[in-house]
PDB file of C-alpha atoms in Angstrom:
ATOM      1  CA  MET D   1     -78.828 150.380-112.967  1.00  0.00           C
ATOM      2  CA  SER D   2     -78.329 149.634-109.259  1.00  0.00           C
ATOM      3  CA  GLU D   3     -76.082 146.803-108.129  1.00  0.00           C
ATOM      4  CA  LEU D   4     -77.847 143.602-107.046  1.00  0.00           C
ATOM      5  CA  GLU D   5     -77.214 142.998-103.346  1.00  0.00           C
ATOM      6  CA  VAL D   6     -77.403 139.375-102.217  1.00  0.00           C
ATOM      7  CA  TYR D   7     -77.034 137.122 -99.207  1.00  0.00           C
ATOM      8  CA  LEU D   8     -75.061 133.881 -99.548  1.00  0.00           C
ATOM      9  CA  GLY D   9     -76.108 130.683 -97.776  1.00  0.00           C
ATOM     10  CA  ILE D  10     -73.785 127.668 -97.450  1.00  0.00           C
ATOM     11  CA  ASP D  11     -74.478 124.142 -96.210  1.00  0.00           C
ATOM     12  CA  THR D  12     -71.873 121.356 -96.245  1.00  0.00           C
ATOM     13  CA  SER D  13     -73.707 118.308 -94.935  1.00  0.00           C
ATOM     14  CA  CYS D  14     -72.759 114.638 -95.005  1.00  0.00           C
ATOM     15  CA  TYR D  15     -73.537 114.013 -98.671  1.00  0.00           C
ATOM     16  CA  THR D  16     -74.399 117.347-100.326  1.00  0.00           C
ATOM     17  CA  THR D  17     -72.602 120.645-100.922  1.00  0.00           C
ATOM     18  CA  SER D  18     -75.192 123.435-101.215  1.00  0.00           C
ATOM     19  CA  VAL D  19     -75.027 127.178-101.915  1.00  0.00           C
ATOM     20  CA  ALA D  20     -77.822 129.690-102.502  1.00  0.00           C
ATOM     21  CA  PHE D  21     -78.069 133.415-103.168  1.00  0.00           C
ATOM     22  CA  MET D  22     -81.083 135.428-101.983  1.00  0.00           C
ATOM     23  CA  ASP D  23     -81.854 139.072-102.725  1.00  0.00           C
ATOM     24  CA  LYS D  24     -83.115 141.592-100.162  1.00  0.00           C
ATOM     25  CA  ASP D  25     -86.718 140.615-100.976  1.00  0.00           C
ATOM     26  CA  ALA D  26     -86.032 136.964-100.047  1.00  0.00           C
ATOM     27  CA  GLN D  27     -86.122 135.859-103.682  1.00  0.00           C
ATOM     28  CA  LEU D  28     -83.813 133.051-104.794  1.00  0.00           C
ATOM     29  CA  VAL D  29     -81.479 134.459-107.455  1.00  0.00           C
ATOM     30  CA  GLY D  30     -78.886 131.673-107.696  1.00  0.00           C
ATOM     31  CA  GLU D  31     -78.260 128.195-106.321  1.00  0.00           C
ATOM     32  CA  SER D  32     -76.155 125.078-106.779  1.00  0.00           C
ATOM     33  CA  ARG D  33     -76.155 121.647-105.152  1.00  0.00           C
ATOM     34  CA  GLN D  34     -73.747 118.780-105.642  1.00  0.00           C
ATOM     35  CA  ILE D  35     -73.995 115.302-104.155  1.00  0.00           C
ATOM     36  CA  LEU D  36     -70.677 114.028-102.863  1.00  0.00           C
ATOM     37  CA  LYS D  37     -69.145 111.196-104.854  1.00  0.00           C
ATOM     38  CA  VAL D  38     -69.117 107.732-103.306  1.00  0.00           C
ATOM     39  CA  ARG D  39     -67.166 105.038-105.133  1.00  0.00           C
ATOM     40  CA  GLU D  40     -69.288 102.281-106.619  1.00  0.00           C
ATOM     41  CA  GLY D  41     -69.790  99.454-104.155  1.00  0.00           C
ATOM     42  CA  LYS D  42     -69.060 101.652-101.129  1.00  0.00           C
ATOM     43  CA  CYS D  43     -71.712 102.451 -98.503  1.00  0.00           C
ATOM     44  CA  GLY D  44     -70.477 105.777 -97.189  1.00  0.00           C
ATOM     45  CA  LEU D  45     -67.695 108.321 -96.834  1.00  0.00           C
ATOM     46  CA  GLN D  46     -65.311 109.092 -94.016  1.00  0.00           C
ATOM     47  CA  GLN D  47     -65.597 112.610 -92.620  1.00  0.00           C
ATOM     48  CA  SER D  48     -62.119 113.435 -93.983  1.00  0.00           C
ATOM     49  CA  GLU D  49     -63.299 112.589 -97.507  1.00  0.00           C
ATOM     50  CA  MET D  50     -66.422 114.733 -97.038  1.00  0.00           C
ATOM     51  CA  VAL D  51     -64.241 117.651 -95.952  1.00  0.00           C
ATOM     52  CA  PHE D  52     -62.004 117.188 -99.000  1.00  0.00           C
ATOM     53  CA  GLN D  53     -64.912 117.102-101.463  1.00  0.00           C
ATOM     54  CA  HIS D  54     -66.714 120.086 -99.896  1.00  0.00           C
ATOM     55  CA  THR D  55     -63.470 122.100 -99.968  1.00  0.00           C
ATOM     56  CA  ARG D  56     -63.013 121.245-103.640  1.00  0.00           C
ATOM     57  CA  ASN D  57     -66.661 121.869-104.595  1.00  0.00           C
ATOM     58  CA  LEU D  58     -67.414 125.194-102.909  1.00  0.00           C
ATOM     59  CA  PRO D  59     -65.283 127.732-104.857  1.00  0.00           C
ATOM     60  CA  GLU D  60     -66.556 126.675-108.286  1.00  0.00           C
ATOM     61  CA  MET D  61     -70.135 126.295-107.085  1.00  0.00           C
ATOM     62  CA  ILE D  62     -70.159 129.779-105.569  1.00  0.00           C
ATOM     63  CA  ALA D  63     -68.660 131.251-108.726  1.00  0.00           C
ATOM     64  CA  ASN D  64     -71.235 129.541-110.958  1.00  0.00           C
ATOM     65  CA  ALA D  65     -74.276 130.307-108.808  1.00  0.00           C
ATOM     66  CA  MET D  66     -73.533 133.952-107.973  1.00  0.00           C
ATOM     67  CA  PRO D  67     -75.521 136.342-110.176  1.00  0.00           C
ATOM     68  CA  GLU D  68     -73.336 138.408-112.493  1.00  0.00           C
ATOM     69  CA  GLY D  69     -72.389 141.777-111.015  1.00  0.00           C
ATOM     70  CA  ALA D  70     -73.931 140.988-107.614  1.00  0.00           C
ATOM     71  CA  LYS D  71     -72.515 142.188-104.296  1.00  0.00           C
ATOM     72  CA  ILE D  72     -72.603 139.923-101.221  1.00  0.00           C
ATOM     73  CA  ILE D  73     -73.919 141.851 -98.205  1.00  0.00           C
ATOM     74  CA  GLY D  74     -74.265 138.964 -95.750  1.00  0.00           C
ATOM     75  CA  VAL D  75     -73.388 135.292 -95.382  1.00  0.00           C
ATOM     76  CA  CYS D  76     -74.959 132.409 -93.462  1.00  0.00           C
ATOM     77  CA  ALA D  77     -73.725 128.846 -93.002  1.00  0.00           C
ATOM     78  CA  SER D  78     -74.574 125.666 -91.132  1.00  0.00           C
ATOM     79  CA  GLY D  79     -71.915 125.258 -88.457  1.00  0.00           C
ATOM     80  CA  CYS D  80     -73.140 122.112 -86.668  1.00  0.00           C
ATOM     81  CA  PRO D  81     -75.806 119.405 -86.980  1.00  0.00           C
ATOM     82  CA  ARG D  82     -78.242 120.519 -84.249  1.00  0.00           C
ATOM     83  CA  PRO D  83     -78.699 123.639 -82.080  1.00  0.00           C
ATOM     84  CA  LEU D  84     -77.372 121.791 -79.045  1.00  0.00           C
ATOM     85  CA  GLU D  85     -74.238 122.245 -76.956  1.00  0.00           C
ATOM     86  CA  GLY D  86     -71.532 119.892 -78.178  1.00  0.00           C
ATOM     87  CA  SER D  87     -73.220 119.204 -81.527  1.00  0.00           C
ATOM     88  CA  TYR D  88     -70.348 118.704 -83.972  1.00  0.00           C
ATOM     89  CA  MET D  89     -69.461 117.199 -87.335  1.00  0.00           C
ATOM     90  CA  PRO D  90     -66.283 118.004 -89.298  1.00  0.00           C
ATOM     91  CA  ALA D  91     -68.099 118.346 -92.645  1.00  0.00           C
ATOM     92  CA  PHE D  92     -69.841 121.509 -91.440  1.00  0.00           C
ATOM     93  CA  LEU D  93     -66.531 123.194 -90.648  1.00  0.00           C
ATOM     94  CA  VAL D  94     -65.890 123.634 -94.390  1.00  0.00           C
ATOM     95  CA  GLY D  95     -68.944 125.817 -95.007  1.00  0.00           C
ATOM     96  CA  ALA D  96     -68.524 127.628 -91.708  1.00  0.00           C
ATOM     97  CA  GLY D  97     -64.869 128.381 -92.511  1.00  0.00           C
ATOM     98  CA  PHE D  98     -65.710 129.746 -95.965  1.00  0.00           C
ATOM     99  CA  ALA D  99     -68.443 131.899 -94.442  1.00  0.00           C
ATOM    100  CA  ARG D 100     -66.173 133.310 -91.738  1.00  0.00           C
ATOM    101  CA  SER D 101     -63.504 134.183 -94.291  1.00  0.00           C
ATOM    102  CA  LEU D 102     -65.985 135.944 -96.588  1.00  0.00           C
ATOM    103  CA  SER D 103     -67.398 137.853 -93.623  1.00  0.00           C
ATOM    104  CA  VAL D 104     -63.985 139.130 -92.526  1.00  0.00           C
ATOM    105  CA  LEU D 105     -62.660 139.912 -96.004  1.00  0.00           C
ATOM    106  CA  ASN D 106     -65.801 141.771 -97.092  1.00  0.00           C
ATOM    107  CA  ASN D 107     -66.736 143.248 -93.699  1.00  0.00           C
ATOM    108  CA  ILE D 108     -70.246 141.807 -93.911  1.00  0.00           C
ATOM    109  CA  PRO D 109     -72.506 140.179 -91.294  1.00  0.00           C
ATOM    110  CA  LEU D 110     -72.013 136.484 -90.509  1.00  0.00           C
ATOM    111  CA  HIS D 111     -74.769 134.154 -89.291  1.00  0.00           C
ATOM    112  CA  LEU D 112     -73.839 130.648 -88.174  1.00  0.00           C
ATOM    113  CA  ILE D 113     -76.791 128.375 -87.477  1.00  0.00           C
ATOM    114  CA  SER D 114     -77.309 124.625 -87.224  1.00  0.00           C
ATOM    115  CA  HIS D 115     -78.092 122.312 -90.125  1.00  0.00           C
ATOM    116  CA  GLN D 116     -81.435 121.569 -88.470  1.00  0.00           C
ATOM    117  CA  GLU D 117     -82.347 125.260 -88.241  1.00  0.00           C
ATOM    118  CA  ASN D 118     -81.258 125.630 -91.860  1.00  0.00           C
ATOM    119  CA  HIS D 119     -83.759 122.931 -92.849  1.00  0.00           C
ATOM    120  CA  LEU D 120     -86.505 124.672 -90.865  1.00  0.00           C
ATOM    121  CA  LEU D 121     -85.916 128.068 -92.448  1.00  0.00           C
ATOM    122  CA  ALA D 122     -85.483 126.678 -95.972  1.00  0.00           C
ATOM    123  CA  GLY D 123     -88.649 124.620 -95.625  1.00  0.00           C
ATOM    124  CA  LYS D 124     -90.625 127.542 -94.250  1.00  0.00           C
ATOM    125  CA  TRP D 125     -89.419 129.771 -97.104  1.00  0.00           C
ATOM    126  CA  SER D 126     -90.178 127.252 -99.859  1.00  0.00           C
ATOM    127  CA  ALA D 127     -93.615 126.351 -98.426  1.00  0.00           C
ATOM    128  CA  GLY D 128     -94.592 129.951 -97.751  1.00  0.00           C
ATOM    129  CA  GLY D 129     -95.172 129.279 -94.064  1.00  0.00           C
ATOM    130  CA  PRO D 130     -96.370 128.347 -91.543  1.00  0.00           C
ATOM    131  CA  ASP D 131     -96.824 131.883 -90.300  1.00  0.00           C
ATOM    132  CA  ALA D 132     -97.309 130.727 -86.717  1.00  0.00           C
ATOM    133  CA  GLU D 133     -95.045 131.311 -83.728  1.00  0.00           C
ATOM    134  CA  ARG D 134     -95.416 127.682 -82.641  1.00  0.00           C
ATOM    135  CA  PHE D 135     -95.561 124.635 -84.931  1.00  0.00           C
ATOM    136  CA  LEU D 136     -94.256 121.103 -85.531  1.00  0.00           C
ATOM    137  CA  LEU D 137     -91.142 120.403 -87.572  1.00  0.00           C
ATOM    138  CA  LEU D 138     -90.432 116.944 -88.953  1.00  0.00           C
ATOM    139  CA  HIS D 139     -86.749 116.772 -89.893  1.00  0.00           C
ATOM    140  CA  ALA D 140     -86.037 113.627 -91.907  1.00  0.00           C
ATOM    141  CA  SER D 141     -82.611 113.072 -93.457  1.00  0.00           C
ATOM    142  CA  GLY D 142     -79.708 110.629 -93.453  1.00  0.00           C
ATOM    143  CA  GLY D 143     -78.756 111.467 -89.881  1.00  0.00           C
ATOM    144  CA  THR D 144     -82.062 112.527 -88.329  1.00  0.00           C
ATOM    145  CA  THR D 145     -85.713 111.583 -88.182  1.00  0.00           C
ATOM    146  CA  ASP D 146     -86.831 113.988 -85.480  1.00  0.00           C
ATOM    147  CA  LEU D 147     -90.243 115.403 -84.617  1.00  0.00           C
ATOM    148  CA  LEU D 148     -89.634 118.804 -83.065  1.00  0.00           C
ATOM    149  CA  LEU D 149     -91.698 121.523 -81.462  1.00  0.00           C
ATOM    150  CA  ALA D 150     -90.572 124.861 -82.936  1.00  0.00           C
ATOM    151  CA  GLU D 151     -91.259 128.025 -80.932  1.00  0.00           C
ATOM    152  CA  GLN D 152     -90.239 131.417 -82.295  1.00  0.00           C
ATOM    153  CA  ARG D 153     -88.164 133.695 -80.068  1.00  0.00           C
ATOM    154  CA  GLU D 154     -88.380 137.490 -79.989  1.00  0.00           C
ATOM    155  CA  ASP D 155     -85.305 137.820 -82.251  1.00  0.00           C
ATOM    156  CA  GLY D 156     -86.929 135.662 -84.945  1.00  0.00           C
ATOM    157  CA  SER D 157     -84.879 132.520 -84.241  1.00  0.00           C
ATOM    158  CA  TYR D 158     -86.490 129.268 -83.098  1.00  0.00           C
ATOM    159  CA  LYS D 159     -86.246 127.165 -79.981  1.00  0.00           C
ATOM    160  CA  LEU D 160     -86.413 123.496 -81.033  1.00  0.00           C
ATOM    161  CA  ALA D 161     -87.481 120.778 -78.605  1.00  0.00           C
ATOM    162  CA  GLU D 162     -87.441 117.122 -79.664  1.00  0.00           C
ATOM    163  CA  ILE D 163     -90.762 115.434 -78.850  1.00  0.00           C
ATOM    164  CA  GLY D 164     -90.539 112.290 -80.985  1.00  0.00           C
ATOM    165  CA  GLY D 165     -89.026 110.544 -83.976  1.00  0.00           C
ATOM    166  CA  SER D 166     -87.345 107.283 -84.928  1.00  0.00           C
ATOM    167  CA  ILE D 167     -85.906 105.073 -82.206  1.00  0.00           C
ATOM    168  CA  ASP D 168     -83.535 103.225 -84.545  1.00  0.00           C
ATOM    169  CA  LEU D 169     -82.853 103.826 -88.248  1.00  0.00           C
ATOM    170  CA  HIS D 170     -83.246 107.310 -89.670  1.00  0.00           C
ATOM    171  CA  ALA D 171     -85.204 107.835 -92.887  1.00  0.00           C
ATOM    172  CA  GLY D 172     -82.091 108.236 -95.010  1.00  0.00           C
ATOM    173  CA  GLN D 173     -80.463 105.183 -93.466  1.00  0.00           C
ATOM    174  CA  PHE D 174     -83.588 103.152 -94.226  1.00  0.00           C
ATOM    175  CA  ILE D 175     -83.543 104.269 -97.880  1.00  0.00           C
ATOM    176  CA  ASP D 176     -79.796 103.659 -98.228  1.00  0.00           C
ATOM    177  CA  ARG D 177     -79.952 100.226 -96.604  1.00  0.00           C
ATOM    178  CA  ILE D 178     -82.621  99.020 -99.030  1.00  0.00           C
ATOM    179  CA  GLY D 179     -80.993 100.893-101.916  1.00  0.00           C
ATOM    180  CA  VAL D 180     -77.762  98.966-101.379  1.00  0.00           C
ATOM    181  CA  SER D 181     -79.755  95.715-101.279  1.00  0.00           C
ATOM    182  CA  LEU D 182     -81.241  96.766-104.641  1.00  0.00           C
ATOM    183  CA  ASP D 183     -77.701  97.330-106.018  1.00  0.00           C
ATOM    184  CA  LEU D 184     -78.336 101.074-106.396  1.00  0.00           C
ATOM    185  CA  GLN D 185     -75.689 103.779-106.057  1.00  0.00           C
ATOM    186  CA  PHE D 186     -75.064 105.126-102.531  1.00  0.00           C
ATOM    187  CA  PRO D 187     -76.434 107.528-101.311  1.00  0.00           C
ATOM    188  CA  ALA D 188     -79.525 105.899-102.725  1.00  0.00           C
ATOM    189  CA  GLY D 189     -82.307 108.487-102.340  1.00  0.00           C
ATOM    190  CA  PRO D 190     -82.548 109.701-105.967  1.00  0.00           C
ATOM    191  CA  ALA D 191     -82.038 106.186-107.348  1.00  0.00           C
ATOM    192  CA  VAL D 192     -84.718 104.625-105.125  1.00  0.00           C
ATOM    193  CA  GLU D 193     -87.157 107.382-106.091  1.00  0.00           C
ATOM    194  CA  ALA D 194     -86.518 106.880-109.820  1.00  0.00           C
ATOM    195  CA  PHE D 195     -86.669 103.092-109.520  1.00  0.00           C
ATOM    196  CA  ALA D 196     -89.965 103.228-107.614  1.00  0.00           C
ATOM    197  CA  LYS D 197     -91.610 105.031-110.541  1.00  0.00           C
ATOM    198  CA  THR D 198     -91.091 101.934-112.719  1.00  0.00           C
ATOM    199  CA  ALA D 199     -93.021  99.640-110.344  1.00  0.00           C
ATOM    200  CA  ASP D 200     -96.220  97.979-111.555  1.00  0.00           C
ATOM    201  CA  GLU D 201     -97.454  97.776-107.975  1.00  0.00           C
ATOM    202  CA  ILE D 202     -96.434  98.917-104.513  1.00  0.00           C
ATOM    203  CA  ILE D 203     -95.345  96.068-102.257  1.00  0.00           C
ATOM    204  CA  ASP D 204     -96.737  96.637 -98.772  1.00  0.00           C
ATOM    205  CA  LEU D 205     -94.288  96.724 -95.888  1.00  0.00           C
ATOM    206  CA  PRO D 206     -95.099  97.015 -92.168  1.00  0.00           C
ATOM    207  CA  VAL D 207     -95.331 100.443 -90.551  1.00  0.00           C
ATOM    208  CA  SER D 208     -94.319 100.776 -86.907  1.00  0.00           C
ATOM    209  CA  VAL D 209     -95.472 103.912 -85.058  1.00  0.00           C
ATOM    210  CA  SER D 210     -96.462 104.086 -81.413  1.00  0.00           C
ATOM    211  CA  GLY D 211     -97.455 107.535 -80.219  1.00  0.00           C
ATOM    212  CA  LEU D 212     -94.560 109.851 -81.058  1.00  0.00           C
ATOM    213  CA  LYS D 213     -92.023 107.073 -81.631  1.00  0.00           C
ATOM    214  CA  ALA D 214     -91.374 105.240 -84.886  1.00  0.00           C
ATOM    215  CA  SER D 215     -89.225 102.268 -85.857  1.00  0.00           C
ATOM    216  CA  LEU D 216     -87.772 101.787 -89.333  1.00  0.00           C
ATOM    217  CA  SER D 217     -85.576  98.763 -88.661  1.00  0.00           C
ATOM    218  CA  GLY D 218     -88.594  96.431 -88.814  1.00  0.00           C
ATOM    219  CA  PRO D 219     -89.739  97.690 -92.245  1.00  0.00           C
ATOM    220  CA  ALA D 220     -86.128  97.444 -93.477  1.00  0.00           C
ATOM    221  CA  THR D 221     -85.831  93.824 -92.351  1.00  0.00           C
ATOM    222  CA  ALA D 222     -89.178  93.005 -93.956  1.00  0.00           C
ATOM    223  CA  ALA D 223     -88.102  94.609 -97.249  1.00  0.00           C
ATOM    224  CA  GLU D 224     -84.858  92.630 -97.312  1.00  0.00           C
ATOM    225  CA  ARG D 225     -86.711  89.395 -96.496  1.00  0.00           C
ATOM    226  CA  LYS D 226     -89.173  89.956 -99.359  1.00  0.00           C
ATOM    227  CA  LEU D 227     -86.348  90.756-101.768  1.00  0.00           C
ATOM    228  CA  LYS D 228     -84.634  87.471-100.920  1.00  0.00           C
ATOM    229  CA  ALA D 229     -87.954  85.699-101.474  1.00  0.00           C
ATOM    230  CA  GLY D 230     -88.120  87.052-105.029  1.00  0.00           C
ATOM    231  CA  ALA D 231     -90.338  90.135-104.671  1.00  0.00           C
ATOM    232  CA  ASP D 232     -90.279  92.718-107.466  1.00  0.00           C
ATOM    233  CA  PRO D 233     -87.349  95.098-106.677  1.00  0.00           C
ATOM    234  CA  ALA D 234     -89.118  98.170-108.094  1.00  0.00           C
ATOM    235  CA  GLY D 235     -92.186  97.323-106.021  1.00  0.00           C
ATOM    236  CA  ILE D 236     -89.996  97.155-102.922  1.00  0.00           C
ATOM    237  CA  ALA D 237     -88.553 100.592-103.753  1.00  0.00           C
ATOM    238  CA  ALA D 238     -92.092 101.953-104.001  1.00  0.00           C
ATOM    239  CA  GLY D 239     -92.957 100.216-100.733  1.00  0.00           C
ATOM    240  CA  VAL D 240     -90.060 101.959 -98.986  1.00  0.00           C
ATOM    241  CA  GLN D 241     -91.439 105.335-100.033  1.00  0.00           C
ATOM    242  CA  LYS D 242     -94.928 104.371 -98.879  1.00  0.00           C
ATOM    243  CA  VAL D 243     -93.578 103.304 -95.470  1.00  0.00           C
ATOM    244  CA  LEU D 244     -91.935 106.693 -94.956  1.00  0.00           C
ATOM    245  CA  ALA D 245     -95.029 108.610 -96.073  1.00  0.00           C
ATOM    246  CA  GLU D 246     -97.275 106.617 -93.717  1.00  0.00           C
ATOM    247  CA  THR D 247     -94.766 106.870 -90.854  1.00  0.00           C
ATOM    248  CA  PHE D 248     -94.544 110.648 -91.181  1.00  0.00           C
ATOM    249  CA  TYR D 249     -98.332 110.931 -91.422  1.00  0.00           C
ATOM    250  CA  ARG D 250     -98.911 108.915 -88.254  1.00  0.00           C
ATOM    251  CA  LEU D 251     -96.221 110.761 -86.283  1.00  0.00           C
ATOM    252  CA  THR D 252     -97.805 114.138 -86.983  1.00  0.00           C
ATOM    253  CA  GLN D 253    -101.433 113.272 -86.243  1.00  0.00           C
ATOM    254  CA  PRO D 254    -103.078 115.748 -83.817  1.00  0.00           C
ATOM    255  CA  LYS D 255    -104.006 112.953 -81.379  1.00  0.00           C
ATOM    256  CA  ASN D 256    -100.284 112.298 -80.952  1.00  0.00           C
ATOM    257  CA  THR D 257     -98.980 115.837 -80.771  1.00  0.00           C
ATOM    258  CA  LYS D 258    -101.355 117.777 -78.491  1.00  0.00           C
TER     259      LYS D 258
END
């Protein structure tokens, strides 16, 4: 029986440690994700604490996710937030450092890309496309809500040009801000999603999109005002999700993005 050869991918972002193993046919054969721990009542982590938790998480996660008897033949990691000169965040140094060490010790290829490119490639893989050389990418997370034009280069990588997005709060910040107001654990994404499912009705919140620019601070203020006025908390959680869905839909309409 031949040895299973795999590629290891590592991402150490602001609030999640992630590892994945892919075989030579681009099939996922092992993965592990762990949300960083934030003490109850706190609304974030310092970068030094993120670095500490990623450093502690990675060895065990890699050991648990790696298929038994597999051989790593290449490693890729997110080394910075965006594919821009000067883009930097200490949390990404953990994954990049692990990847460099594995590359040197095992004499295997190393690929360092940005967190944003990582999202593009992971999304394209999981969605089975698009198979086009030019398309739109909407990157929504705790630190970004960017509408990007992606154009494939000859070497298979992508040139990303920002053409729109949020002018104030990012999607993750919007969710976390309302999640904290709902007394949910930070980061609040999973908790808001679960809470929204218990709502009897969706409470409407304003949506603010003009052309390729969106604002989420207005919807956040409206949600907090309605909570103080006694609105159903679960309905507000559902309303937050509806705002994001409608915002993303409007941003990506063809009339806006020609």
